[in-house]
Amino acid sequence: MKIAGSKKLKRQMAPLFWGITRKSKRFVVTVNPGAHKKNSSIPSAVFLRDMLKTVKTLREAKFAIYNGKVTVDGVKRKSLHHGIGLMDVIELDGIKEVYRLVPKNGTLLQPITINDDEKTKKLVQVKSKTTIKNGKTQIGFHDGRSLIDETNISVGDTCVLQVPEQKIIDVIKLEKGVQGLITRGVNAGKIGMLDDIKEGTFILPKRVVITLEDRQIEIPANLILPIGKDKPVIQIR
């Protein structure tokens, strides 16, 4: 029985931020359904070979991954197709650098190196909040994980999460006066002050007015990740 669709993707259809060559071969491995959306994540094999260039071939990537040498958010991932996405923390056995994937220079995802003491911290955006059995609250985050927690939080806020324990350390509200990171679009990776929050209507989505250096723009709130009051609470550059 066929499960989870095709394991490969035509190279011409792959997202640009994967950094793969388009003409060398016809197909490339793809992302399995899971934590992150397919069009906003990168398969672990492609991450090693084409983004970090720590291996040269898919065969070498397979060896590293199948032997448990790739850790994402504190958990060893042994699938070539595991999707790595926004704010994920990646460690590789035998390499001292620790990486975090962030938007940068208009690109959806780019790896940056972070300090070792930050590898257990991750920013996750609240995407859903629902009441479940016994009146408990379930919070859903942008990376697919969910948590039953009674923290005072709203959709659009950011949690500083301790991984892999999934413990909320802090909450950054989506509100005026905080710093926001633009996660997608031509301004991806830019940071600015949130000047105003405009509630959505039947026609328009919730929007944010943000100042980027010498200009002010208005964009949908779902493109903004609150990151701290005066500065980012963790490394994102």
CSV table of C-alpha atoms in Angstrom, one decimal:
chain,number,residue,atom,x,y,z
A,1,MET,CA,0.0,0.0,0.0
A,2,LYS,CA,1.3,3.4,-0.9
A,3,ILE,CA,1.6,5.8,2.1
A,4,ALA,CA,2.2,9.6,2.2
A,5,GLY,CA,2.4,10.1,-1.5
A,6,SER,CA,5.5,10.4,-3.7
A,7,LYS,CA,8.9,10.3,-2.1
A,8,LYS,CA,10.4,12.4,-4.9
A,9,LEU,CA,9.7,15.8,-6.6
A,10,LYS,CA,10.7,17.2,-10.0
A,11,ARG,CA,13.6,19.6,-9.4
A,12,GLN,CA,11.9,22.3,-11.4
A,13,MET,CA,9.0,22.3,-8.8
A,14,ALA,CA,11.2,22.5,-5.7
A,15,PRO,CA,11.2,25.8,-3.7
A,16,LEU,CA,14.0,28.2,-4.6
A,17,PHE,CA,15.3,28.4,-1.0
A,18,TRP,CA,16.3,24.7,-1.2
A,19,GLY,CA,19.3,25.9,-3.2
A,20,ILE,CA,19.4,22.8,-5.5
A,21,THR,CA,20.7,22.7,-9.1
A,22,ARG,CA,17.8,22.4,-11.5
A,23,LYS,CA,19.3,20.6,-14.5
A,24,SER,CA,21.7,18.0,-13.1
A,25,LYS,CA,19.0,15.4,-12.5
A,26,ARG,CA,15.3,15.2,-12.9
A,27,PHE,CA,14.1,14.4,-9.4
A,28,VAL,CA,14.9,15.4,-5.8
A,29,VAL,CA,13.7,13.9,-2.5
A,30,THR,CA,10.7,15.7,-1.1
A,31,VAL,CA,9.2,16.5,2.4
A,32,ASN,CA,6.9,14.0,4.2
A,33,PRO,CA,3.6,15.3,5.5
A,34,GLY,CA,4.3,16.3,9.1
A,35,ALA,CA,5.4,19.2,11.3
A,36,HIS,CA,5.9,22.0,8.7
A,37,LYS,CA,4.1,22.6,5.5
A,38,LYS,CA,5.7,21.2,2.3
A,39,ASN,CA,6.3,24.5,0.7
A,40,SER,CA,7.9,26.1,3.8
A,41,SER,CA,10.3,23.4,4.8
A,42,ILE,CA,13.3,21.5,3.5
A,43,PRO,CA,14.0,17.7,3.6
A,44,SER,CA,16.8,16.8,5.9
A,45,ALA,CA,18.8,15.2,3.1
A,46,VAL,CA,18.6,18.3,0.9
A,47,PHE,CA,19.4,20.4,4.0
A,48,LEU,CA,22.7,18.5,4.5
A,49,ARG,CA,23.7,18.2,0.8
A,50,ASP,CA,22.5,21.5,-0.8
A,51,MET,CA,22.0,24.0,2.0
A,52,LEU,CA,24.8,23.2,4.4
A,53,LYS,CA,27.0,21.3,1.9
A,54,THR,CA,28.3,19.0,4.7
A,55,VAL,CA,27.9,16.0,2.4
A,56,LYS,CA,28.3,15.8,-1.3
A,57,THR,CA,25.8,13.1,-2.3
A,58,LEU,CA,22.5,11.7,-1.4
A,59,ARG,CA,24.2,8.5,-0.5
A,60,GLU,CA,26.3,10.3,2.1
A,61,ALA,CA,23.2,12.1,3.4
A,62,LYS,CA,21.5,8.7,3.8
A,63,PHE,CA,24.4,7.3,5.8
A,64,ALA,CA,24.4,10.3,8.2
A,65,ILE,CA,20.7,10.4,8.7
A,66,TYR,CA,20.1,6.7,9.0
A,67,ASN,CA,22.9,6.5,11.6
A,68,GLY,CA,21.2,9.1,13.8
A,69,LYS,CA,23.7,11.9,13.2
A,70,VAL,CA,21.0,14.6,12.7
A,71,THR,CA,19.1,16.1,15.6
A,72,VAL,CA,16.2,18.5,15.2
A,73,ASP,CA,14.9,20.3,18.2
A,74,GLY,CA,16.6,17.8,20.5
A,75,VAL,CA,15.2,14.7,18.8
A,76,LYS,CA,17.2,12.5,16.4
A,77,ARG,CA,15.5,12.3,13.0
A,78,LYS,CA,16.2,9.3,10.8
A,79,SER,CA,14.2,10.1,7.7
A,80,LEU,CA,15.6,11.7,4.5
A,81,HIS,CA,12.2,13.3,4.1
A,82,HIS,CA,11.8,14.9,7.5
A,83,GLY,CA,10.8,18.5,7.0
A,84,ILE,CA,13.0,21.1,8.7
A,85,GLY,CA,11.4,24.6,8.9
A,86,LEU,CA,11.2,28.0,10.6
A,87,MET,CA,13.1,28.3,13.9
A,88,ASP,CA,14.1,24.6,14.0
A,89,VAL,CA,17.4,23.9,15.7
A,90,ILE,CA,19.7,21.4,14.0
A,91,GLU,CA,22.7,19.6,15.5
A,92,LEU,CA,25.0,17.3,13.5
A,93,ASP,CA,27.3,14.7,15.2
A,94,GLY,CA,30.9,15.6,14.7
A,95,ILE,CA,30.2,19.2,13.9
A,96,LYS,CA,30.5,21.8,16.7
A,97,GLU,CA,28.2,24.4,15.0
A,98,VAL,CA,24.5,24.5,16.0
A,99,TYR,CA,22.1,25.8,13.4
A,100,ARG,CA,18.8,27.6,13.5
A,101,LEU,CA,16.7,28.1,10.3
A,102,VAL,CA,15.4,31.7,10.0
A,103,PRO,CA,14.1,33.9,7.2
A,104,LYS,CA,17.0,36.1,5.8
A,105,ASN,CA,17.5,38.6,3.0
A,106,GLY,CA,14.1,37.9,1.4
A,107,THR,CA,14.7,34.1,1.5
A,108,LEU,CA,12.2,31.9,3.4
A,109,LEU,CA,14.8,29.8,5.2
A,110,GLN,CA,18.5,30.2,5.8
A,111,PRO,CA,20.7,28.5,8.4
A,112,ILE,CA,22.5,30.7,11.0
A,113,THR,CA,25.0,29.4,13.7
A,114,ILE,CA,23.9,29.9,17.3
A,115,ASN,CA,25.5,29.6,20.7
A,116,ASP,CA,25.4,26.2,22.2
A,117,ASP,CA,23.4,27.4,25.2
A,118,GLU,CA,20.6,28.4,22.9
A,119,LYS,CA,20.0,25.0,21.3
A,120,THR,CA,17.2,24.2,23.8
A,121,LYS,CA,15.2,27.4,23.0
A,122,LYS,CA,12.9,27.9,20.1
A,123,LEU,CA,10.4,30.5,19.1
A,124,VAL,CA,7.0,29.0,18.1
A,125,GLN,CA,4.0,31.0,16.9
A,126,VAL,CA,0.5,30.2,18.2
A,127,LYS,CA,-1.7,29.2,15.2
A,128,SER,CA,-4.7,27.8,17.1
A,129,LYS,CA,-6.2,27.7,20.6
A,130,THR,CA,-9.1,25.3,21.3
A,131,THR,CA,-11.0,24.0,24.3
A,132,ILE,CA,-10.9,20.2,24.6
A,133,LYS,CA,-12.3,17.6,27.0
A,134,ASN,CA,-12.6,18.7,30.6
A,135,GLY,CA,-12.3,22.3,29.7
A,136,LYS,CA,-8.6,22.2,29.1
A,137,THR,CA,-6.9,24.4,26.5
A,138,GLN,CA,-4.9,23.0,23.5
A,139,ILE,CA,-2.5,25.3,21.8
A,140,GLY,CA,-1.3,24.6,18.2
A,141,PHE,CA,2.0,26.0,17.0
A,142,HIS,CA,3.4,26.9,13.5
A,143,ASP,CA,5.7,23.9,13.5
A,144,GLY,CA,2.9,21.4,13.9
A,145,ARG,CA,3.4,20.6,17.6
A,146,SER,CA,0.5,21.1,20.1
A,147,LEU,CA,0.5,21.5,23.8
A,148,ILE,CA,-2.2,21.3,26.6
A,149,ASP,CA,-1.4,24.4,28.7
A,150,GLU,CA,-3.3,27.1,30.6
A,151,THR,CA,-0.9,29.9,29.8
A,152,ASN,CA,-2.7,33.2,29.0
A,153,ILE,CA,-2.0,33.4,25.3
A,154,SER,CA,-3.7,34.3,22.0
A,155,VAL,CA,-3.4,33.3,18.3
A,156,GLY,CA,-0.5,35.3,16.8
A,157,ASP,CA,1.5,35.4,20.0
A,158,THR,CA,5.0,33.8,20.2
A,159,CYS,CA,6.1,31.3,22.8
A,160,VAL,CA,9.7,30.7,23.9
A,161,LEU,CA,9.7,26.9,24.1
A,162,GLN,CA,12.1,24.7,25.8
A,163,VAL,CA,12.8,21.7,23.5
A,164,PRO,CA,12.6,18.8,23.5
A,165,GLU,CA,10.6,19.0,26.7
A,166,GLN,CA,8.0,21.3,25.1
A,167,LYS,CA,7.8,23.6,28.1
A,168,ILE,CA,6.7,27.3,27.7
A,169,ILE,CA,9.4,29.5,29.1
A,170,ASP,CA,8.0,32.9,28.1
A,171,VAL,CA,5.3,34.5,26.0
A,172,ILE,CA,5.7,37.5,23.6
A,173,LYS,CA,2.4,39.1,22.8
A,174,LEU,CA,1.4,40.3,19.3
A,175,GLU,CA,0.9,43.9,20.4
A,176,LYS,CA,2.1,47.5,19.7
A,177,GLY,CA,5.6,48.3,20.9
A,178,VAL,CA,7.2,44.8,20.3
A,179,GLN,CA,9.8,43.8,17.7
A,180,GLY,CA,8.5,41.7,14.9
A,181,LEU,CA,10.2,39.5,12.4
A,182,ILE,CA,8.8,39.2,8.9
A,183,THR,CA,8.7,35.5,8.0
A,184,ARG,CA,7.7,35.5,4.3
A,185,GLY,CA,7.6,37.6,1.2
A,186,VAL,CA,10.1,40.2,-0.2
A,187,ASN,CA,10.8,41.6,3.3
A,188,ALA,CA,11.4,38.1,4.8
A,189,GLY,CA,14.1,38.4,7.5
A,190,LYS,CA,13.6,42.1,8.3
A,191,ILE,CA,12.9,43.2,11.8
A,192,GLY,CA,10.8,46.3,12.9
A,193,MET,CA,8.7,47.8,15.6
A,194,LEU,CA,5.0,47.1,15.6
A,195,ASP,CA,3.2,50.4,15.5
A,196,ASP,CA,-0.4,49.2,15.3
A,197,ILE,CA,-2.5,46.1,15.2
A,198,LYS,CA,-5.6,46.3,13.0
A,199,GLU,CA,-8.3,43.7,13.7
A,200,GLY,CA,-9.6,41.7,10.7
A,201,THR,CA,-13.0,42.1,9.1
A,202,PHE,CA,-15.2,39.8,7.1
A,203,ILE,CA,-13.1,40.7,4.0
A,204,LEU,CA,-9.7,41.7,5.3
A,205,PRO,CA,-7.4,39.6,7.5
A,206,LYS,CA,-5.9,41.0,10.7
A,207,ARG,CA,-3.1,43.4,9.8
A,208,VAL,CA,0.0,44.9,11.4
A,209,VAL,CA,1.6,48.3,10.8
A,210,ILE,CA,5.4,47.9,11.2
A,211,THR,CA,8.3,50.3,10.8
A,212,LEU,CA,11.3,48.9,8.9
A,213,GLU,CA,14.2,51.3,9.2
A,214,ASP,CA,13.0,54.5,7.4
A,215,ARG,CA,9.7,53.2,6.1
A,216,GLN,CA,6.4,52.0,7.4
A,217,ILE,CA,4.4,49.2,5.8
A,218,GLU,CA,1.1,47.3,6.5
A,219,ILE,CA,1.1,43.6,6.1
A,220,PRO,CA,-1.1,40.6,7.2
A,221,ALA,CA,-0.5,39.7,10.8
A,222,ASN,CA,0.3,36.0,9.9
A,223,LEU,CA,3.5,37.2,8.3
A,224,ILE,CA,4.8,38.6,11.6
A,225,LEU,CA,6.6,36.7,14.4
A,226,PRO,CA,6.8,38.7,17.6
A,227,ILE,CA,10.4,38.3,18.9
A,228,GLY,CA,10.8,40.6,21.9
A,229,LYS,CA,10.4,44.0,23.4
A,230,ASP,CA,13.6,45.8,22.7
A,231,LYS,CA,15.6,43.1,21.0
A,232,PRO,CA,15.1,39.4,19.9
A,233,VAL,CA,14.9,37.1,23.0
A,234,ILE,CA,17.0,34.5,21.1
A,235,GLN,CA,19.5,34.6,18.2
A,236,ILE,CA,17.8,35.0,14.9
A,237,ARG,CA,20.7,36.7,13.0
